[in-house]
Tab-separated table of C-alpha atoms and ligand atoms in Angstrom:
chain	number	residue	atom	x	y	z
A	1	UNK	CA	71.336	-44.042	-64.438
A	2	UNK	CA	69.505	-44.729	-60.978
A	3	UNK	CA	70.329	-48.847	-61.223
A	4	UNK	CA	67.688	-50.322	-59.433
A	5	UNK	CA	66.729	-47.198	-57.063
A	6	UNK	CA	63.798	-44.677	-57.266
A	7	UNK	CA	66.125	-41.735	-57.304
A	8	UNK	CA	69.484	-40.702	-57.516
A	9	UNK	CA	69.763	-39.998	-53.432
A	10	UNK	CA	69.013	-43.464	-52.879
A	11	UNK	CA	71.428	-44.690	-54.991
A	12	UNK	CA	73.708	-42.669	-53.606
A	13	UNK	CA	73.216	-43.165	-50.002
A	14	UNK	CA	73.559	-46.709	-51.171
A	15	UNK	CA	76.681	-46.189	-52.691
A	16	UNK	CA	78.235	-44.445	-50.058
A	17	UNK	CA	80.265	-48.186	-48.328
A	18	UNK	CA	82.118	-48.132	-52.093
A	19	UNK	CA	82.834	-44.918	-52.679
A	20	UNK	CA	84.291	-44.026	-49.409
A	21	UNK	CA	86.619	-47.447	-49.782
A	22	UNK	CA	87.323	-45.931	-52.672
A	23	UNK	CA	88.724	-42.421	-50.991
A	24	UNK	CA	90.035	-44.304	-48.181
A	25	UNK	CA	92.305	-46.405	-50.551
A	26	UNK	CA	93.813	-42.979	-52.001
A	27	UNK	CA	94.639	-41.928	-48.360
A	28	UNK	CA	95.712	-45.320	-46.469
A	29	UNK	CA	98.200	-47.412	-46.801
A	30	UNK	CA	96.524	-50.623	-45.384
A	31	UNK	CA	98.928	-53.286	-44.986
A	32	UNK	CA	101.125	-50.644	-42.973
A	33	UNK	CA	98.264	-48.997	-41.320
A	34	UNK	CA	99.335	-45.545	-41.944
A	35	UNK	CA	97.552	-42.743	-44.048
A	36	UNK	CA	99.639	-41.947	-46.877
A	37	UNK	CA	98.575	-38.328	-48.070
A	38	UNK	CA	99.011	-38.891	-51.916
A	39	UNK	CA	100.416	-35.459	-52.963
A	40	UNK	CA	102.822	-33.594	-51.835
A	41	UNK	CA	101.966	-30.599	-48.378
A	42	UNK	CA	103.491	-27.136	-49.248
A	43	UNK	CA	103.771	-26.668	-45.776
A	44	UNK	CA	104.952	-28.542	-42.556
A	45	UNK	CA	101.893	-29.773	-40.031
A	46	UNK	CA	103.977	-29.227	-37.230
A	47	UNK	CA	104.694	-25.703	-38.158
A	48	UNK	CA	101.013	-24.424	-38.377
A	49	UNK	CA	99.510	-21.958	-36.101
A	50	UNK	CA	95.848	-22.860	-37.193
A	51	UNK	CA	93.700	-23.820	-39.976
A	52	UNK	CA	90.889	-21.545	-41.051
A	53	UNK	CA	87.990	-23.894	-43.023
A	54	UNK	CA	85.341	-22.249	-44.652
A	55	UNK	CA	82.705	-23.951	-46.896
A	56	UNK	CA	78.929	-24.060	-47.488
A	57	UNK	CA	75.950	-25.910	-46.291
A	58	UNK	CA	76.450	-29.677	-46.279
A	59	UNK	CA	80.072	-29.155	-46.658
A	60	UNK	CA	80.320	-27.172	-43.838
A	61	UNK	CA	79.367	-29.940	-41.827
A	62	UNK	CA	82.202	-31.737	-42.644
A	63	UNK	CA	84.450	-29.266	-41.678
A	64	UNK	CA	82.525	-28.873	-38.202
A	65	UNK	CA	83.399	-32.588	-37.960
A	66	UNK	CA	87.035	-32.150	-39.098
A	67	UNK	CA	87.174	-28.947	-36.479
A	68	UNK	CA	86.817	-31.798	-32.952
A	69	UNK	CA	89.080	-33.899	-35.265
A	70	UNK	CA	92.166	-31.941	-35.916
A	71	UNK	CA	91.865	-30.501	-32.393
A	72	UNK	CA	91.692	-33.971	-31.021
A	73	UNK	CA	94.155	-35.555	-33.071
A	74	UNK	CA	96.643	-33.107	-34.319
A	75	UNK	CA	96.250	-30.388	-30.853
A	76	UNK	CA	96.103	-27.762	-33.629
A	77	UNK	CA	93.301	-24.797	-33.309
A	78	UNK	CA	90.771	-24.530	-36.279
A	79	UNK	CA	88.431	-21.491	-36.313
A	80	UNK	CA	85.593	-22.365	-39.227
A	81	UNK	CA	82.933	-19.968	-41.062
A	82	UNK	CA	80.340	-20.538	-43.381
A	83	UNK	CA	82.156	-19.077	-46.728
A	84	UNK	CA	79.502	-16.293	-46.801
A	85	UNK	CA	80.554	-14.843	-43.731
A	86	UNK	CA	84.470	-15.556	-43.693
A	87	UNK	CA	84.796	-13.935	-47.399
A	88	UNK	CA	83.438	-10.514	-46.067
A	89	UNK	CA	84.481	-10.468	-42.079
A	90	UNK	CA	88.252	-9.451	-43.193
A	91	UNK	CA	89.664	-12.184	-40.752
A	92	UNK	CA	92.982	-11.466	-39.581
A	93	UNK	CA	95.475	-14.278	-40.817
A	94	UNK	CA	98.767	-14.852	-40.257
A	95	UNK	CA	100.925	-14.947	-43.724
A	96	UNK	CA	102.041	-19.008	-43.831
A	97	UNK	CA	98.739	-20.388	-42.080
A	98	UNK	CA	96.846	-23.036	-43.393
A	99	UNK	CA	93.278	-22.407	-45.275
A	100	UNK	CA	91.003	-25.173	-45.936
A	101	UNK	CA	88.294	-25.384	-48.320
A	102	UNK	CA	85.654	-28.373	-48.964
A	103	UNK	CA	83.494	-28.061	-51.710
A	104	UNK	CA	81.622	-31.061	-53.727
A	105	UNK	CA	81.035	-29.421	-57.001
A	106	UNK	CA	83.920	-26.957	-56.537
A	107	UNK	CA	82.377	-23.999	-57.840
A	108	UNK	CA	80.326	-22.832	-55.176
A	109	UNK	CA	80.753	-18.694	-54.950
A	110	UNK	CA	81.004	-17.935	-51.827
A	111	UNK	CA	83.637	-20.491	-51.158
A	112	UNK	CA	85.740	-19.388	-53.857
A	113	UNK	CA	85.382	-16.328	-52.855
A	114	UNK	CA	86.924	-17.252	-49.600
A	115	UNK	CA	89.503	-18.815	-50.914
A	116	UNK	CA	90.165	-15.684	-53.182
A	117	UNK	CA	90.620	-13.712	-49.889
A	118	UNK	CA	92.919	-16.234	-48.319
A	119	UNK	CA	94.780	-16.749	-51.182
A	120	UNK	CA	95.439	-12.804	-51.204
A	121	UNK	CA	96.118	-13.328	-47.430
A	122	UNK	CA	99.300	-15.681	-48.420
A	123	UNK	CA	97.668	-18.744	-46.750
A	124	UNK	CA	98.325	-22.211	-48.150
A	125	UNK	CA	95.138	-23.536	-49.766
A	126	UNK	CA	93.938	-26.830	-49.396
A	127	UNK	CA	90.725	-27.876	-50.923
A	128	UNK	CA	88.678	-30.929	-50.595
A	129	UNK	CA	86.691	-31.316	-53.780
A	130	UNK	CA	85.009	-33.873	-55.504
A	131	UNK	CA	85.280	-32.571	-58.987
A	132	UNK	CA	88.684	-32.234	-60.365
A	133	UNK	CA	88.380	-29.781	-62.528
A	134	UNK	CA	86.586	-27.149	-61.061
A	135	UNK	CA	87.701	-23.871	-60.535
A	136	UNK	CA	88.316	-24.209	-57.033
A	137	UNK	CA	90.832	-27.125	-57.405
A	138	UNK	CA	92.706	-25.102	-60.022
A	139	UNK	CA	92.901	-22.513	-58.088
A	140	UNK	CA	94.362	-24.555	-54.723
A	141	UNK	CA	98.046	-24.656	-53.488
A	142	UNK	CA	96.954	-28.559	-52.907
A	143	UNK	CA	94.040	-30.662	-53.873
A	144	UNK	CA	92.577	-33.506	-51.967
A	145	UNK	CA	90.133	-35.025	-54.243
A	146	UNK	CA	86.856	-37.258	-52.972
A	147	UNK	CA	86.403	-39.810	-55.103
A	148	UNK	CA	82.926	-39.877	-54.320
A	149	UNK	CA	82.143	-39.984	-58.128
A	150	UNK	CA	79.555	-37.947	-59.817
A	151	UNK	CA	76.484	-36.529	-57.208
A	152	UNK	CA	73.321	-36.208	-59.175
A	153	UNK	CA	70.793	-35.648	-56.345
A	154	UNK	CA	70.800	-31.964	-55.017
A	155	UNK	CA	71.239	-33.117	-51.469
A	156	UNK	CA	74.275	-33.969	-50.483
A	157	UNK	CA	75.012	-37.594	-49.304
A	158	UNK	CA	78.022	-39.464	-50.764
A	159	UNK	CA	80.414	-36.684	-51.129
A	160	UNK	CA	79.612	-35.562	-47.347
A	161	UNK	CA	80.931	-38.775	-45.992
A	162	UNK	CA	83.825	-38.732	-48.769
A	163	UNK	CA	84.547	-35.227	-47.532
A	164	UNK	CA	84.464	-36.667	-43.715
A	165	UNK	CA	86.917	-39.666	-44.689
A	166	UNK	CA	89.615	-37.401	-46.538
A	167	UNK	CA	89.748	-34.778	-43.429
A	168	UNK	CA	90.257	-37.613	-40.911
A	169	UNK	CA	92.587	-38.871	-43.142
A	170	UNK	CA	94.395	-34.842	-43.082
A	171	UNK	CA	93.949	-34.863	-38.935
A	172	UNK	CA	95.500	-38.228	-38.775
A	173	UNK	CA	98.402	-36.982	-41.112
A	174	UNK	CA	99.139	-33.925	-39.170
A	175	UNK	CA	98.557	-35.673	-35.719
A	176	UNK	CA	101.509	-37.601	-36.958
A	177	UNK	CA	103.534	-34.020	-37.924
A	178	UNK	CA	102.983	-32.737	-34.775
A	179	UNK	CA	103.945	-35.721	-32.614
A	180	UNK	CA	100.468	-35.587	-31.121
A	181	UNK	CA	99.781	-39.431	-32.384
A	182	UNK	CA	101.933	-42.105	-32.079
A	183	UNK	CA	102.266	-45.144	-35.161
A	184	UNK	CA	100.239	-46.979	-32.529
A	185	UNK	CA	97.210	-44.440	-32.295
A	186	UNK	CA	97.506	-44.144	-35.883
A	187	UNK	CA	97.173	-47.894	-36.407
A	188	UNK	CA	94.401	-47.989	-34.050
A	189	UNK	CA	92.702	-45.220	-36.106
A	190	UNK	CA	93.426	-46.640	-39.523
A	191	UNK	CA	91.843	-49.686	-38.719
A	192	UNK	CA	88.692	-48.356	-37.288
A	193	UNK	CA	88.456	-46.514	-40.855
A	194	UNK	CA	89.131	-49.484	-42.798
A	195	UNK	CA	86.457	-50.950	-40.783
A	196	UNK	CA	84.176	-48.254	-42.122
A	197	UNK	CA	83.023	-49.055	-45.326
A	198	UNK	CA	81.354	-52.484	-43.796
A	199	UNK	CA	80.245	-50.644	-41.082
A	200	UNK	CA	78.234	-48.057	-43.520
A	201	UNK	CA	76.766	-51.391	-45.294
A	202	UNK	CA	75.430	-52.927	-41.742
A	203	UNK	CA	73.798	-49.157	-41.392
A	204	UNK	CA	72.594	-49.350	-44.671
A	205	UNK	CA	70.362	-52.572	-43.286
A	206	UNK	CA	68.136	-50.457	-40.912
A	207	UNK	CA	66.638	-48.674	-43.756
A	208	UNK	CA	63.725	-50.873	-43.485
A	209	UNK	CA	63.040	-49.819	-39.828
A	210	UNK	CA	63.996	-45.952	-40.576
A	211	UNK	CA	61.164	-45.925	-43.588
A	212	UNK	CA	58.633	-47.513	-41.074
A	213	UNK	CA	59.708	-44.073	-38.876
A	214	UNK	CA	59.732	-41.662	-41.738
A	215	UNK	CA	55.534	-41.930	-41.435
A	216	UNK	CA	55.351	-40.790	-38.318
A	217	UNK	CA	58.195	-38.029	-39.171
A	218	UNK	CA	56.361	-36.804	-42.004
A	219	UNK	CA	53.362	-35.887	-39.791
A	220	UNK	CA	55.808	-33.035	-37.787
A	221	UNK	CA	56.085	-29.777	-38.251
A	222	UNK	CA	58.731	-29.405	-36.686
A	223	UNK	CA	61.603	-31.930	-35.665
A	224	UNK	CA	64.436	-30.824	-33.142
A	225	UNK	CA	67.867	-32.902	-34.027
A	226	UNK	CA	70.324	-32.920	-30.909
A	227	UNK	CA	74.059	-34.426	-30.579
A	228	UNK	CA	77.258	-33.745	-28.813
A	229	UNK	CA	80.997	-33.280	-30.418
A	230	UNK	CA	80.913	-34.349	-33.488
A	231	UNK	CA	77.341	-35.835	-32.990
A	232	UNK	CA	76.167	-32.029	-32.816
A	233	UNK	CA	77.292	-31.639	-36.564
A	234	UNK	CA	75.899	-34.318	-37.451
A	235	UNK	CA	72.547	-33.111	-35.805
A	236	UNK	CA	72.698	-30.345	-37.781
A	237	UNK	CA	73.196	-32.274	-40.726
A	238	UNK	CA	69.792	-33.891	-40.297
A	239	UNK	CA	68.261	-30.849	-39.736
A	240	UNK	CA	69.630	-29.413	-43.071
A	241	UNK	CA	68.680	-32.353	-44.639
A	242	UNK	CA	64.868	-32.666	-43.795
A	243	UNK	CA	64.309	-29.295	-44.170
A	244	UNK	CA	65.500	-29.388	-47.773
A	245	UNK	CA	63.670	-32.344	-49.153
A	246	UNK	CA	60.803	-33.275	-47.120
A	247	UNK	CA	60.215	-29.164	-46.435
A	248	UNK	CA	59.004	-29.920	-42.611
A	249	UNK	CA	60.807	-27.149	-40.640
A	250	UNK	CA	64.050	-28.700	-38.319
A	251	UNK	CA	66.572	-27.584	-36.298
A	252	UNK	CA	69.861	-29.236	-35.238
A	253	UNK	CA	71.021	-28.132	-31.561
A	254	UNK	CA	74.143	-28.938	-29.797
A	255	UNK	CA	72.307	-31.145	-27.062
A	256	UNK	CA	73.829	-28.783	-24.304
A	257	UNK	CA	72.324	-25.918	-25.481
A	258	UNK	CA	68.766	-27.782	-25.074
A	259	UNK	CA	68.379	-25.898	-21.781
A	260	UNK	CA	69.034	-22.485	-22.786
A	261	UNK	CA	65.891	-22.012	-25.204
A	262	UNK	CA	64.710	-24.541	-27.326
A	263	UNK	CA	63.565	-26.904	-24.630
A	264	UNK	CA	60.765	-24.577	-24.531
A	265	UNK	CA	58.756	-25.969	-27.753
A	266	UNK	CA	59.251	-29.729	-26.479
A	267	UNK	CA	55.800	-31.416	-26.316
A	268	UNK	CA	54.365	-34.244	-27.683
A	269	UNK	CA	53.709	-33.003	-30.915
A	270	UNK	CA	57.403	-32.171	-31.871
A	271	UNK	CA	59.557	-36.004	-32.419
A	272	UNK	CA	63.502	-35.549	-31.071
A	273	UNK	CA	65.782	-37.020	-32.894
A	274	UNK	CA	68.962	-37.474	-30.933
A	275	UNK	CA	72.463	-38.728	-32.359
A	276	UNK	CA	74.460	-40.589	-29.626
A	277	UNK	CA	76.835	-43.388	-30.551
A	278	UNK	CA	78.365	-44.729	-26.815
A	279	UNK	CA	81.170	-41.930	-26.531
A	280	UNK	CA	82.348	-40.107	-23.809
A	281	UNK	CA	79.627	-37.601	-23.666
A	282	UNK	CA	76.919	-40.328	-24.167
A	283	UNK	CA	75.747	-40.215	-20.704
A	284	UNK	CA	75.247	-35.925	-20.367
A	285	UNK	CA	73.678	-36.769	-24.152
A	286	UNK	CA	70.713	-39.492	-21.958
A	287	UNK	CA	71.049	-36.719	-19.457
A	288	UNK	CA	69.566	-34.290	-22.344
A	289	UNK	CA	66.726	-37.439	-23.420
A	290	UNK	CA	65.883	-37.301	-19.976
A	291	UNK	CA	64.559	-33.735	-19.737
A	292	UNK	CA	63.170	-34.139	-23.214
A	293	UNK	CA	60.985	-36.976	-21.885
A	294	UNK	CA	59.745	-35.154	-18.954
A	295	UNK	CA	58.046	-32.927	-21.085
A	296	UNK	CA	56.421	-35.089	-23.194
A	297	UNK	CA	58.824	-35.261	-25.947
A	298	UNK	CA	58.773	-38.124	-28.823
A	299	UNK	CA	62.674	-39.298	-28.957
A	300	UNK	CA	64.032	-41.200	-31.978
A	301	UNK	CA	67.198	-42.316	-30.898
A	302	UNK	CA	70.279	-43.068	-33.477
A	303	UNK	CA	72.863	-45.113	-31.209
A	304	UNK	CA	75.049	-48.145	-31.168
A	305	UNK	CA	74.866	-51.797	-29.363
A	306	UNK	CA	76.230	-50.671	-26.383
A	307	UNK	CA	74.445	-47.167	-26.036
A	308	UNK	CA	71.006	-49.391	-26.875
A	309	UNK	CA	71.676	-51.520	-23.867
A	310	UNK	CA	72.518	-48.539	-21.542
A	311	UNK	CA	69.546	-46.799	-21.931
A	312	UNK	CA	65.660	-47.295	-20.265
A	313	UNK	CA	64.569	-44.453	-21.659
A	314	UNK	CA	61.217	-44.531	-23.221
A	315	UNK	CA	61.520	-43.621	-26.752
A	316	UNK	CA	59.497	-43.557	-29.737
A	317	UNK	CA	62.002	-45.658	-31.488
A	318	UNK	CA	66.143	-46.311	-31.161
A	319	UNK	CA	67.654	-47.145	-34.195
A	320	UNK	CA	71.293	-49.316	-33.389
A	321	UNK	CA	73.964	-48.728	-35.646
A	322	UNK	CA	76.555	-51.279	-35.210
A	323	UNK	CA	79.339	-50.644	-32.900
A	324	UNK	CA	81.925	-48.127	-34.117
A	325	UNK	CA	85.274	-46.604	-33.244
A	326	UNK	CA	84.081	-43.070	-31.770
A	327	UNK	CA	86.422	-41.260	-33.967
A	328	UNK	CA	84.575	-42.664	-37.258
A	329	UNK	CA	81.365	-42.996	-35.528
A	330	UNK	CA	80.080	-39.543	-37.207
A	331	UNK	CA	80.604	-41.753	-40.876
A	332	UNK	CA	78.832	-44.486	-39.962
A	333	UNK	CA	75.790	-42.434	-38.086
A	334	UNK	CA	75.144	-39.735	-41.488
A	335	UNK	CA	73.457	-42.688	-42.960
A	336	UNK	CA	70.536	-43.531	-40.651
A	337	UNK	CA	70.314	-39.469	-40.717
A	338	UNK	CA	70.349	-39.521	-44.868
A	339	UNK	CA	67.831	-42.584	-45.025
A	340	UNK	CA	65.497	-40.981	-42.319
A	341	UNK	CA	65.537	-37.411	-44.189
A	342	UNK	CA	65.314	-39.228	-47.911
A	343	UNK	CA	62.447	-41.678	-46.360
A	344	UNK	CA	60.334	-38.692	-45.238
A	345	UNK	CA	60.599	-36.916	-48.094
A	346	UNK	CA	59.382	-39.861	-50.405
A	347	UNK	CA	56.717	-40.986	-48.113
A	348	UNK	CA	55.110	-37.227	-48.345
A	349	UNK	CA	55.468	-37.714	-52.702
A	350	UNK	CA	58.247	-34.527	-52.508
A	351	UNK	CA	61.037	-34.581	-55.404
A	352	UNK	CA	63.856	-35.402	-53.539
A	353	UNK	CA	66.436	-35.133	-56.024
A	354	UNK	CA	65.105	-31.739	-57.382
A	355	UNK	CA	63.701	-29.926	-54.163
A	356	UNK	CA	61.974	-26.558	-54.536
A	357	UNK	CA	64.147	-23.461	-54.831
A	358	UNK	CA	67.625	-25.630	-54.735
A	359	UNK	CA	70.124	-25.796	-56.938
A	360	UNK	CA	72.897	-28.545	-57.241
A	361	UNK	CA	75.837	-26.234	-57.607
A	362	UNK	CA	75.385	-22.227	-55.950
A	363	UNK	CA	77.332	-20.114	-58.508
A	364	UNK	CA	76.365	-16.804	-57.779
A	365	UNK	CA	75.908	-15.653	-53.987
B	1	F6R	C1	72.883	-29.841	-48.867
B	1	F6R	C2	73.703	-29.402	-49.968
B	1	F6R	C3	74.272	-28.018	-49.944
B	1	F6R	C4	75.728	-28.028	-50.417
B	1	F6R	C5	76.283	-26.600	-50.487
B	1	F6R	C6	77.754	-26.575	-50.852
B	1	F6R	O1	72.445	-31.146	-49.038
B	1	F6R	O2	73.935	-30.144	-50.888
B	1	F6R	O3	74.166	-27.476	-48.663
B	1	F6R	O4	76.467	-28.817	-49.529
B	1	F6R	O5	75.556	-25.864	-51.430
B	1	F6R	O6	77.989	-27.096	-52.121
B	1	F6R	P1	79.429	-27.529	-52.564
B	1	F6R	O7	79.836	-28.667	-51.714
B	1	F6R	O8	79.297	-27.908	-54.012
B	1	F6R	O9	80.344	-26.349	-52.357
């Protein structure tokens, strides 16, 4: 049932404030502002060497998130592979480590295959999943479920930022194992993610604006997506996204790497779409907009009140997200980059919950 929306995405996307109050609830312990991991951890936080994540497509991009997080938070290293690379590069891993999996559907082949290999390996398996009887969360040490509910639309929306909220909730969690965050950063952080699920409604309200955009998207060929930290995942995330409903070729860059090659195809023709709450890279991001603009380059920019205010640029459009923690920014900022990918797509008449050559759940490799 699509409610009152022209296709499942939408009503998804829509959804999206609810459902990820919904995980956050299962993780966080408001009135004491701590997260409160609701299962029991086979292994100690503070005893882990690393975490290897490995996952596919959409919900790989979570775990690129995850990666800045538990580095940030938790000072613990986390080396990530798309599943159909890590299940046949024989990684080395040391017997006790920590191997985390995030799949929505759960089934997904190369990802079980990974976890196969790690399992062999003797590393603890987490997985993030959304459906709680797959195969994958029977076959996990530990399950920590999304309770995105059921995803109809083949491209992913709700259970990304579902998968996004559970890992923060797992950096937070072993931040606080490995005495890397205090209970006063961890309040701090809890309350920026209880903020989030109001903060993903107020986002919600620009879709007006980003379907007046998705026009002049939808005459590209091509559309370059840049961001930094965990804005460059999220830039690839947009990429992904367009490419695989609205069929208009993208490509998400880290916005440092700009220089090094793909500045090169900047011109007029090509729009920019650049992800840059106010963080502490924002200014080498405008740095980046800068040398985009010099060569002609059409910028939609996806920022916040106070990254808005801070920059003269010319661009073809800035689109303000409401202020947000910079921890739970990249929550808040997937939905102006779901809405403008989903918005394309329908202006051009494409079938946005059944794209071309896609299928919902990738069962054989
Ligand atoms: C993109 C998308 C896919 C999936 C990928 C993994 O919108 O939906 O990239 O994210 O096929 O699927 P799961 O999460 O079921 O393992």
């Amino acid at each position: 049932d699509k409610g009152n929306h022209r296709h499942f995405m939408a009503k998804e996307i829509h959804e999206q404030p609810e459902v990820v109050g919904r995980t956050l609830a299962h993780y966080v312990n408001f009135t004491a502002g701590r997260v409160e991991i609701p299962f029991d951890l086979p292994f100690d936080f503070k005893n882990l060497k690393r975490v290897s994540i490995s996952a596919c497509g959409t919900a790989y991009l979570a775990g690129l998130v995850s990666k800045y997080w538990f580095e940030r938070l938790a000072r613990i290293p986390v080396e990530i592979d798309v599943a159909s690379e890590f299940r046949y590069r024989e990684a080395p891993l040391e017997p006790g480590s920590l191997a985390l999996f995030v799949s929505q559907s759960g089934e997904t082949a190369d990802t079980l295959a990974s976890l196969r290999y790690a399992s062999a390996e003797k590393q603890h398996i987490l997985s993030v999943v959304n459906v709680a009887t797959s195969t994958m969360a029977r076959e996990s040490d530990v399950v920590a479920a999304t309770l995105a509910g059921v995803e109809i639309g083949v491209a992913s929306t709700k259970a990304f930022t579902c998968q996004l909220t559970v890992l923060l909730c797992l950096a937070i969690a072993a931040g606080r194992a490995r005495g890397t965050l205090s209970a006063a950063d961890e309040k701090e952080l809890v309350d920026a993610l209880i903020g989030v699920p109001g903060l993903m409604s107020e986002a919600i309200k620009r879709e007006h604006q980003v379907e007046m955009l998705a026009r002049e998207l939808s005459k590209a060929k091509d559309v370059l997506y840049l961001g930094r930290g965990t804005s460059y995942p999220l830039a690839l995330e947009g990429a992904l996204k367009l490419k695989e409903i609205s069929y208009i070729h993208a490509e998400g860059y880290a916005a440092g790497e700009l220089k090094h090659g793909p500045i090169a195809l900047i011109d007029e023709t090509m729009p920019v779409i650049v992800i840059a709450p106010h963080d502490a890279l924002f200014e080498k991001t405008v740095s980046n907009m800068q040398e985009v603009a010099a060569r002609g380059g059409r910028i939609i920019l996806i920022t916040d009140e106070k990254g808005a205010l801070e920059t003269d640029l010319d661009t073809m459009a800035t689109i303000v997200m409401p202020s947000a923690h910079p921890i739970v920014a990249p929550i808040v900022h997937a939905v102006p980059v779901q809405l403008l990918a989903y918005h394309t797509a329908v202006f051009m008449g494409k079938d946005v919950d059944q794209p071309r050559n896609l299928a919902k759940s990738v069962t054989v490799e």
